[in-house]
PDB file of C-alpha atoms in Angstrom:
ATOM      1  CA  ALA A   1       4.951-117.711 191.699  1.00  0.00           C
ATOM      2  CA  LEU A   2       6.698-114.199 191.873  1.00  0.00           C
ATOM      3  CA  TYR A   3       9.285-115.436 189.490  1.00  0.00           C
ATOM      4  CA  SER A   4       6.377-116.237 187.054  1.00  0.00           C
ATOM      5  CA  ALA A   5       5.145-112.894 187.104  1.00  0.00           C
ATOM      6  CA  ASN A   6       8.648-111.384 186.711  1.00  0.00           C
ATOM      7  CA  PHE A   7       9.384-113.636 183.752  1.00  0.00           C
ATOM      8  CA  SER A   8       6.132-112.308 182.068  1.00  0.00           C
ATOM      9  CA  SER A   9       7.225-108.895 182.343  1.00  0.00           C
ATOM     10  CA  ILE A  10      10.422-109.830 181.199  1.00  0.00           C
ATOM     11  CA  GLN A  11       9.184-111.505 178.039  1.00  0.00           C
ATOM     12  CA  ALA A  12       7.074-108.547 177.375  1.00  0.00           C
ATOM     13  CA  ALA A  13      10.170-106.092 177.397  1.00  0.00           C
ATOM     14  CA  LEU A  14      12.174-108.910 175.315  1.00  0.00           C
ATOM     15  CA  LYS A  15       9.391-108.875 172.720  1.00  0.00           C
ATOM     16  CA  LYS A  16       9.333-104.768 172.683  1.00  0.00           C
ATOM     17  CA  LEU A  17      13.357-104.924 172.473  1.00  0.00           C
ATOM     18  CA  PRO A  18      14.671-107.338 169.696  1.00  0.00           C
ATOM     19  CA  VAL A  19      17.766-108.016 171.599  1.00  0.00           C
ATOM     20  CA  LEU A  20      17.220-112.080 171.748  1.00  0.00           C
ATOM     21  CA  ASN A  21      15.725-111.975 168.565  1.00  0.00           C
TER      22      ASN A  21
END
């Protein structure tokens, strides 16, 4: 549950910063 919320925030950050892209 908590991890899912954190993952969402992390995914948003990754989308903003093309690092894994």
